[in-house]
Coordinates of C-alpha atoms and ligand atoms in Angstrom, one line a residue:
X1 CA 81.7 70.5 95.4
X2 CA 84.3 69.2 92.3
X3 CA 87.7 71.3 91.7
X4 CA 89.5 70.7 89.0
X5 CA 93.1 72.7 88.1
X6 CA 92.4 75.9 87.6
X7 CA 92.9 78.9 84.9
X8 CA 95.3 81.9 86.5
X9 CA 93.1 84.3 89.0
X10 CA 93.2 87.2 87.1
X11 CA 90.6 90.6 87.2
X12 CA 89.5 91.5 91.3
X13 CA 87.6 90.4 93.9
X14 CA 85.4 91.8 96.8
X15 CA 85.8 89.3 100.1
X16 CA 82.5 90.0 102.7
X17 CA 82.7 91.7 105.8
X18 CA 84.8 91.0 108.9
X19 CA 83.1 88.1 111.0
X20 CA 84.3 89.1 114.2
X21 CA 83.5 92.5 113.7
X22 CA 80.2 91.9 112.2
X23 CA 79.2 90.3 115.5
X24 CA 81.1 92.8 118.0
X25 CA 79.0 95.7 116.2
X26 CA 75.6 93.8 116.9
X27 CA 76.5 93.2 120.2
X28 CA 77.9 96.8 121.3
X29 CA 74.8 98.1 119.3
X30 CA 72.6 96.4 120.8
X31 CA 73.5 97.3 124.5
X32 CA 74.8 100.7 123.4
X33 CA 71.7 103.8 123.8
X34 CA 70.5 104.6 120.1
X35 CA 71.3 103.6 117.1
X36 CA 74.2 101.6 115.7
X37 CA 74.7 101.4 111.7
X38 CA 76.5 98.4 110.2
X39 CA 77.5 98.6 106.5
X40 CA 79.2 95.3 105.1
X41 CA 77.8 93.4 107.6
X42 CA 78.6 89.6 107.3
X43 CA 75.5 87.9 106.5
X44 CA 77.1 84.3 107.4
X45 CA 75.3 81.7 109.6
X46 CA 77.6 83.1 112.4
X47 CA 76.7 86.3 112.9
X48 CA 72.8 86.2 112.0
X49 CA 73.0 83.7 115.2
X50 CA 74.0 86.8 116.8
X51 CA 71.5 88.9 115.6
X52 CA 69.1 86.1 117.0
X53 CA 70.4 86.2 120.5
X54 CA 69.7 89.6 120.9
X55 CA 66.8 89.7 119.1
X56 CA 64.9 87.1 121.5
X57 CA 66.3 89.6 123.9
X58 CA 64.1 92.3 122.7
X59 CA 66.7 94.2 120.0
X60 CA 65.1 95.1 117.2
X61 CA 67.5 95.1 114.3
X62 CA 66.3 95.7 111.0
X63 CA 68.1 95.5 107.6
X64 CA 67.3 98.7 105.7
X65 CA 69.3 98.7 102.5
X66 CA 72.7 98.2 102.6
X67 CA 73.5 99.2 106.7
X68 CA 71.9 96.7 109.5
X69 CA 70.3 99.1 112.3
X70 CA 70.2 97.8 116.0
X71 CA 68.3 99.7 117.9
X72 CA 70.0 99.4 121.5
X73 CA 68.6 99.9 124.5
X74 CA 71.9 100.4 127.0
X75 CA 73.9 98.5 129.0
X76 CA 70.7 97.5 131.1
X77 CA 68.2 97.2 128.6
X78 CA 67.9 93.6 127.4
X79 CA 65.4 91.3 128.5
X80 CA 65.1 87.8 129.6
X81 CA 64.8 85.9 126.4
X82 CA 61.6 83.3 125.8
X83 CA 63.2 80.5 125.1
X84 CA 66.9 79.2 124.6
X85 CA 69.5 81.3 123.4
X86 CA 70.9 79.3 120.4
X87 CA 74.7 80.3 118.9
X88 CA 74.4 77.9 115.8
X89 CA 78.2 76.5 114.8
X90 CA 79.5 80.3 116.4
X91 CA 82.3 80.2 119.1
X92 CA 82.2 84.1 118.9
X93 CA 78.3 84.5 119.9
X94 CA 78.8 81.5 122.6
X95 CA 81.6 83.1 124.5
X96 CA 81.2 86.6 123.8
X97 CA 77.3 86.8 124.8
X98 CA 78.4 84.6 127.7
X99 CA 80.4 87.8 129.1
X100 CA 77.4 90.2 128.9
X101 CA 74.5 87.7 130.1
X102 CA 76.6 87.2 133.2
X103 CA 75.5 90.7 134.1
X104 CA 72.3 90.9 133.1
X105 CA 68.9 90.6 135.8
X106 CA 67.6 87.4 134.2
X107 CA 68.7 84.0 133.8
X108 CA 69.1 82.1 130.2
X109 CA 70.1 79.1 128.9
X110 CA 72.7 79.1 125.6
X111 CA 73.2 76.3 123.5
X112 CA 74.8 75.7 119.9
X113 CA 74.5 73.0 117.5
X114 CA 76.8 70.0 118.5
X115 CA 80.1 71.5 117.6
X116 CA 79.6 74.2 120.2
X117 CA 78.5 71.3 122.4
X118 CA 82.0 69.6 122.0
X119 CA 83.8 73.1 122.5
X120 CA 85.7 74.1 125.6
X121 CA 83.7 76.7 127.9
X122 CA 85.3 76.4 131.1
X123 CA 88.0 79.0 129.6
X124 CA 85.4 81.6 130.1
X125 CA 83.3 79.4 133.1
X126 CA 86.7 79.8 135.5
X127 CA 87.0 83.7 134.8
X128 CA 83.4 84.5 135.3
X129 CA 83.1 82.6 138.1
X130 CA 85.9 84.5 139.8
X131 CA 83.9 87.9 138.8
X132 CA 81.3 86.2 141.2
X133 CA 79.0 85.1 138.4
X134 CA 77.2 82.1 138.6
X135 CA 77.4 80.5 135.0
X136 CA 77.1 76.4 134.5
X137 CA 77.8 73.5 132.3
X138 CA 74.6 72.0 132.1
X139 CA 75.8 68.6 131.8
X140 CA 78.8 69.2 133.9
X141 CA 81.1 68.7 131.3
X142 CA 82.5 72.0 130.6
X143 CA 80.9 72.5 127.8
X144 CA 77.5 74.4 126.2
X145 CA 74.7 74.0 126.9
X146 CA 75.0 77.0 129.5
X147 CA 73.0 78.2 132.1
X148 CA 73.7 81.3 133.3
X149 CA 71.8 83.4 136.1
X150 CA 72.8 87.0 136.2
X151 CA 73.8 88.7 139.0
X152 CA 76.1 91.4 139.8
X153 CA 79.8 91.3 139.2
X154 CA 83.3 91.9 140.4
X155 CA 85.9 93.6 139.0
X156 CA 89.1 91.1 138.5
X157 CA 92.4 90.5 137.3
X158 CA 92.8 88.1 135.1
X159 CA 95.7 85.9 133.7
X160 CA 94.8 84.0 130.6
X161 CA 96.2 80.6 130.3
X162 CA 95.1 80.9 126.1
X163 CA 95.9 83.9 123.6
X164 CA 91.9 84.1 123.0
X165 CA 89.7 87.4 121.6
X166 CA 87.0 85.3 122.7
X167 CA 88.0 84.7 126.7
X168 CA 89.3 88.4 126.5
X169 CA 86.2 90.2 125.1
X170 CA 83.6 87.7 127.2
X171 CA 85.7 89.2 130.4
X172 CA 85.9 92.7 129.4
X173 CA 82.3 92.9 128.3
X174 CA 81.4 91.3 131.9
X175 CA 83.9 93.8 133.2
X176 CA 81.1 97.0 132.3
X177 CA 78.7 95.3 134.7
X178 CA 81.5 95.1 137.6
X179 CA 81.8 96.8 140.4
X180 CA 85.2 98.0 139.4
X181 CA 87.6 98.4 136.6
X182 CA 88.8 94.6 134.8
X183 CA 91.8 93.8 133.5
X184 CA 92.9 91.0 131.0
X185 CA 96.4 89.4 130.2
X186 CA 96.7 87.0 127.8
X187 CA 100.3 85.4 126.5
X188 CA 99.6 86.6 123.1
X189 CA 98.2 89.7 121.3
X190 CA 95.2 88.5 120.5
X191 CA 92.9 90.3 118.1
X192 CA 91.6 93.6 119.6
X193 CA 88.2 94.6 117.7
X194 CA 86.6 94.3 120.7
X195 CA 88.9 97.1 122.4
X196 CA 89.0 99.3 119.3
X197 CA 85.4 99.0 118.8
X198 CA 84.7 99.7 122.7
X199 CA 86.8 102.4 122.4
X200 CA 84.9 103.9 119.4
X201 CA 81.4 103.3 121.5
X202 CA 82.5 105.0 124.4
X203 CA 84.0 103.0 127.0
X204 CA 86.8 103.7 129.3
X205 CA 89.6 100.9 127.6
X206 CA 92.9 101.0 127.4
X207 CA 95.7 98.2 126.6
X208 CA 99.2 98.5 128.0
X209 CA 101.4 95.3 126.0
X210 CA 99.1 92.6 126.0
X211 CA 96.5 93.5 128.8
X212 CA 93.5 95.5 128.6
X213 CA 91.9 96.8 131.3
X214 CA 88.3 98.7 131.5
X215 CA 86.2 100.2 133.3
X216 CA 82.5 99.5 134.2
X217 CA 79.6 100.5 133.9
X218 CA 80.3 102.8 130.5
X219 CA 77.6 105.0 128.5
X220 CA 77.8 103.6 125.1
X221 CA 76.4 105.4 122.6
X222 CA 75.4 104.0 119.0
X223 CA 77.7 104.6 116.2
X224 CA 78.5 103.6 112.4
X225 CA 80.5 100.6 111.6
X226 CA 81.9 99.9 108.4
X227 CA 82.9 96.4 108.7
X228 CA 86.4 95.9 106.7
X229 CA 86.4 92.5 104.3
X230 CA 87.3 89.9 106.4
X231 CA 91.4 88.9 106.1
X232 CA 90.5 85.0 106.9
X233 CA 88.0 85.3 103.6
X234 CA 90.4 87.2 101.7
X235 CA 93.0 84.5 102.9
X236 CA 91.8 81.8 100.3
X237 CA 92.0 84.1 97.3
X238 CA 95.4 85.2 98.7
X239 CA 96.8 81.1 98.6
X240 CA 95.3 80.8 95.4
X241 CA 96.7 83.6 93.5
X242 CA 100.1 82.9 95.2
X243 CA 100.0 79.2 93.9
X244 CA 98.5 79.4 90.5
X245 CA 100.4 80.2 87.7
X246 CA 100.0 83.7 86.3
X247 CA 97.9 84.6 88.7
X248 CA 97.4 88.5 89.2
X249 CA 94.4 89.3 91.7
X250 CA 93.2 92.4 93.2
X251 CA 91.7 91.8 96.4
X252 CA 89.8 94.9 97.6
X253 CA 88.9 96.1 101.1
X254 CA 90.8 93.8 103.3
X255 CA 91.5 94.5 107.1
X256 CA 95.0 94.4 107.9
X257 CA 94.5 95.3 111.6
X258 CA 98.2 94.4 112.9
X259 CA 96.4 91.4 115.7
X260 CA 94.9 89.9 112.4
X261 CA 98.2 90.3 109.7
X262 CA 100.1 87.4 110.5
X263 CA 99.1 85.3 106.9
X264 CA 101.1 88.5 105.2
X265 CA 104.2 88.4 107.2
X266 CA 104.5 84.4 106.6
X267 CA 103.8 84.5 102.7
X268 CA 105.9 87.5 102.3
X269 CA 108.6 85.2 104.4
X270 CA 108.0 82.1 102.1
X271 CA 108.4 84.8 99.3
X272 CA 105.2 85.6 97.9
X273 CA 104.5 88.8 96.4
X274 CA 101.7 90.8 97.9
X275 CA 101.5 94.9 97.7
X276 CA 99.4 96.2 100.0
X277 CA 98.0 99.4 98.2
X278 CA 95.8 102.3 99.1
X279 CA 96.0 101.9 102.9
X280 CA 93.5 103.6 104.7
X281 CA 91.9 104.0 108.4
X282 CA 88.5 102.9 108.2
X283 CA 86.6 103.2 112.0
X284 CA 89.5 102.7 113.4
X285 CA 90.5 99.6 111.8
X286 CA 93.4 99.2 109.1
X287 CA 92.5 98.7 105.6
X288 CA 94.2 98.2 102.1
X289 CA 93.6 96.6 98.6
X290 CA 96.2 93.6 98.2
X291 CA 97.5 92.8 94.9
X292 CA 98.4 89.3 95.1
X293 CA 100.9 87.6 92.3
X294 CA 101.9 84.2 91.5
X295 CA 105.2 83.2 93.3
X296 CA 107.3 80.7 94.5
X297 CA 106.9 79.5 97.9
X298 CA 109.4 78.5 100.5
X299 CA 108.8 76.8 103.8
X300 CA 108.9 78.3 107.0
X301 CA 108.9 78.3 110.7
X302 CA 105.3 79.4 112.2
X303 CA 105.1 79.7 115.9
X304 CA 104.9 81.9 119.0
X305 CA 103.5 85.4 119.2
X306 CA 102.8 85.5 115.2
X307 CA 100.0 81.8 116.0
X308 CA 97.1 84.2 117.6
X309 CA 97.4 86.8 114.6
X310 CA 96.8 84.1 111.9
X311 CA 95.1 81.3 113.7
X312 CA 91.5 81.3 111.9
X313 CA 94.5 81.1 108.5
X314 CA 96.6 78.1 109.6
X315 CA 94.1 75.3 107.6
X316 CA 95.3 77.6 104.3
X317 CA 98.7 78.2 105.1
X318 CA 99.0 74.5 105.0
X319 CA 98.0 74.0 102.0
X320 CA 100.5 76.8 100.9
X321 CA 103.3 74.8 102.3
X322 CA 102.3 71.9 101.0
X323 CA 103.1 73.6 97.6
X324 CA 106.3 75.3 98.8
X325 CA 109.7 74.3 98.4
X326 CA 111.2 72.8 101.9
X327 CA 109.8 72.4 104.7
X328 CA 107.2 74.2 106.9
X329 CA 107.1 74.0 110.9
X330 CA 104.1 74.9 112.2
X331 CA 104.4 75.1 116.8
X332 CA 102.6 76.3 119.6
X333 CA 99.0 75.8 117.5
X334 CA 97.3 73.4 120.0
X335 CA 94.6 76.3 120.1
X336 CA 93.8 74.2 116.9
X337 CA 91.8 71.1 117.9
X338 CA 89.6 72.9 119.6
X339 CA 88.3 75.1 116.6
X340 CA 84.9 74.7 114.6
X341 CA 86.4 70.8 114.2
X342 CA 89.9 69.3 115.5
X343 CA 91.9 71.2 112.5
X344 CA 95.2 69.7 113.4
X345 CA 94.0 66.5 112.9
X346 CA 92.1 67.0 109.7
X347 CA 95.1 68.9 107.7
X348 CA 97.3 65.9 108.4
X349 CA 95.4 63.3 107.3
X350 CA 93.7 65.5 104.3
X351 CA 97.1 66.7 103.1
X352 CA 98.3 63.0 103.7
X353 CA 95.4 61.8 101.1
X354 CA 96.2 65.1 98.2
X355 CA 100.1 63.1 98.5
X356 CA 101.8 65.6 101.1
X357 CA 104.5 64.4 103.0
X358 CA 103.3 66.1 106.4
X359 CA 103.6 64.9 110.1
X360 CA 101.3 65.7 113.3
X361 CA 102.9 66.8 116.1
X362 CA 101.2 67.7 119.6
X363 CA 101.1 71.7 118.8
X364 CA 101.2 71.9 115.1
X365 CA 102.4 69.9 111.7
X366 CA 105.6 69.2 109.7
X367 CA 105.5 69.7 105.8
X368 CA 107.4 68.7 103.7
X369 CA 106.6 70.3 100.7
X370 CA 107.1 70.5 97.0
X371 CA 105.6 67.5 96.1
X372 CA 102.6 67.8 93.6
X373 CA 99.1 67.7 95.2
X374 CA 96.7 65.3 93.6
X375 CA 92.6 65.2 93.8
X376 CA 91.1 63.2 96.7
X377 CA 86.9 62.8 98.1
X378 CA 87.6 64.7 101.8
X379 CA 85.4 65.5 104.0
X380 CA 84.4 68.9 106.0
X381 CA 83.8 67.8 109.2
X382 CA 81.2 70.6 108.7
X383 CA 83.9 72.9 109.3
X384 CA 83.9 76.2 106.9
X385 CA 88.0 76.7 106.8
X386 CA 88.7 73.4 106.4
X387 CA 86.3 73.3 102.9
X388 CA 87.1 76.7 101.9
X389 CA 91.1 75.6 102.4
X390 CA 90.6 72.3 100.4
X391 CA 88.6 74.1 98.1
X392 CA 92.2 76.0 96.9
X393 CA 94.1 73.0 97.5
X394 CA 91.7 71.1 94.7
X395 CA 92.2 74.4 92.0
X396 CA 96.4 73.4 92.0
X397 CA 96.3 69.4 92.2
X398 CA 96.4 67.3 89.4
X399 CA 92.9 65.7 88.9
X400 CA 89.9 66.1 90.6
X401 CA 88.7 67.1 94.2
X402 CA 85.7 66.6 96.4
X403 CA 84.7 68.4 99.2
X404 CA 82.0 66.6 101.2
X405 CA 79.3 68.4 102.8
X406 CA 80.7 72.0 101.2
X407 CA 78.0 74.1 102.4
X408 CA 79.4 74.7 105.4
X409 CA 81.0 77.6 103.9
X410 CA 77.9 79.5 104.8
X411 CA 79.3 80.0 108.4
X412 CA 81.3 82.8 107.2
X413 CA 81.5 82.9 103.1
X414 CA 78.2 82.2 102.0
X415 CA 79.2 83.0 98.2
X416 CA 82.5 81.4 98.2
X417 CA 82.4 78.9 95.5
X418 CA 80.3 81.2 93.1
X419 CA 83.8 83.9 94.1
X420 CA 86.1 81.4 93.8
X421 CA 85.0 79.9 90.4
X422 CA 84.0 83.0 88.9
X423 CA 87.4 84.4 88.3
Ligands
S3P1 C1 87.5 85.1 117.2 C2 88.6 84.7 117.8 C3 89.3 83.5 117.5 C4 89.0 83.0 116.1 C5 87.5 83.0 115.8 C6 86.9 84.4 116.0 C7 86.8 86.3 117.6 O1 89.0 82.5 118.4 O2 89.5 81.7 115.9 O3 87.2 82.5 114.5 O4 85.9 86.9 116.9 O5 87.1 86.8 118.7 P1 89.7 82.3 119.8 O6 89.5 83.5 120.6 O7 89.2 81.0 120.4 O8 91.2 82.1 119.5

């Protein structure tokens, strides 16, 4: 894919629906009795890996006009699959599944394609294993493929080294099949769809500060999901509005859950201006139409608490300060080299070729920014963010960009570019 400067983002937009509540709703559906109905499903690469899974399991899901039906069967209703379980490029289905096969009567193998190969697994191998389930790396390196032999579990405590929604959920969702109630702390907030939406199904969940604790073996019952627009989507249009000129965008259905805001507190603190208008409740999840205008940026410091609430943003927000006036500190994002591709690494040296004066450190990047961004070839890696994220940074530099191997945005934006160029 080319970029060239663009023309002001003007008119409104429509971002798709929430990835990781796209896949939470397949998954509680699917182990939930009756029926689940998901409108605004995303229908990324991601989370049709999901649907997969459970499908091989014996869910039937069907898409019947706009809502995705998965017909569950209860917490103890999947079967052994035929064959491998594969999560495509999806961290989400590897960990999260991970949680639930642990409890299941019947062994499996998971596997991924060779991202999810390189991707650290013994953050959710060490806590399983203490809940007495016997999960292994099948090459012994900590990594997928997995092969996991259910068996019945134990309820723990446990302390998360990482602020993850992934190590979090796989424990709590182990934690229904466990002889007693499970409880989570993680360093961080970390985003909590998989409590509200638990919640919302019928299990026994509560979260005190930042553990959650729940009890097992819950009677989940079907239920309609309407799957907010996804902030990390609506994240690109946000950068782009805020750093073309004349820019005025309407971005439409966005979840602004407070674990997931953290891109709107650090534009409005590099001065952007974004109104968050008609806020609404929407199955439990925060919602609101953001009215994005150009502004002038100012660098920042990024780091603590705010890193797990705007983590899947970071490549973007880079780009951002790369535009702004001063400089930007990003800490305490080492979470970031272990993502889809080693992020922290890319942003430097792909920001390094646009002309940015940025430096690496060992949790995060210095910018120094207000110098003007010029076109360069760079590659994806295969990594969704990082094309959707040079994608914006090739609408504001001077000349032309290329984005190797683009179609990765299918992971979680399928219709990005068309989006993107069409306003
Ligand atoms: C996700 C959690 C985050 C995020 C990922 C989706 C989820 O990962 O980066 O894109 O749906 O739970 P971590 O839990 O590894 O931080």
């Amino acid at each position: 894919m080319i970029f060239e400067q663009s023309k002001p983002l003007t008119g409104e937009v429509t971002v798709p629906g929430d990835k990781s509540i796209s896949h939470r709703g397949i998954m509680l559906g699917a182990i939930a009795k009756g029926t689940t109905s998901i409108t605004n499903f995303l229908k990324g690469a991601d989370c049709l890996s999901t649907i997969a899974c459970f499908r091989k399991m014996g869910i039937e899901i069907e898409e019947k006009g706009k809502e995705i039906l998965v017909h569950g069967k209860g917490l103890h209703g999947l079967q052994a699959p035929d064959g491998i379980l594969d999560a495509g490029n999806s961290g989400t289905t590897t960990r999260l599944i991970s949680g639930i096969l642990a409890g299941q009567n019947f062994s499996c193998e998971l596997t991924g394609d060779a991202s999810i190969q390189k991707r650290p697994m013994k953050r959710i191998i060490t806590p399983l294993s203490l809940m007495g389930a016997n999960i292994e790396s099948i090459r012994g390196n900590d990594c997928a493929p997995l092969r996991i032999h259910g068996t019945s579990l134990k309820g723990i405590h446990y302390d998360s080294p990482v602020a993850s929604a992934q190590v979090k959920s796989c424990i709590l969702f182990a934690g229904m099949y466990a002889d007693q109630k499970t409880s989570v702390t993680e360093p961080y907030l970390s985003r909590n769809h998989s409590e509200l939406m638990l919640g919302s199904f019928g299990a026994d969940i509560h979260t005190e500060g930042n553990t959650s604790v729940i009890s097992p073996e819950p009677l989940l019952y079907g239920q309609e999901v309407a799957v907010p627009g996804d902030i990390s989507s609506a994240a690109y249009f946000i950068a782009a509005a805020l750093l073309i000129p004349s820019s005025e965008l309407l971005i439409r259905n966005v979840g602004i859950n407070p674990t997931r805001d953290g891109i709107l507190r650090v534009c409005h603190k590099m001065g952007a201006s974004i109104e968050l208008l008609n806020k609404r409740i929407q199955c439990g999840e925060p919602v609101a139409d953001l009215l994005v205008k150009h502004s002038p940026l100012k660098g920042t410091v990024i780091e603590g608490a705010i890193i797990p609430t705007l983590i899947d943003e970071l490549p973007v927000i880079a780009v951002m300060a790369a535009c702004a006036e001063g400089k930007t500190i990003i800490r305490d994002a080492q979470e970031l080299k272990v993502k889809e591709s080693n992020r922290l690494e890319i942003l430097v040296h792909h920001l390094t070729a646009m002309g940015c004066d940025v430096t690496g450190t060992e949790d995060g990047m210095i910018i120094r920014g207000g110098r003007p961004l010029k076109g360069a070839v760079l590659e994806s890696h295969l990594d969704h963010r990082i094309a959707m994220s040079f994608a914006v940074a090739g609408l504001v530099a001077e000349g032309e960009t290329e984005i190797l191997n683009a179609d990765c945005v299918n992971i979680s934006y399928p219709d990005f570019y068309r989006d993107l160029l069409q306003r």
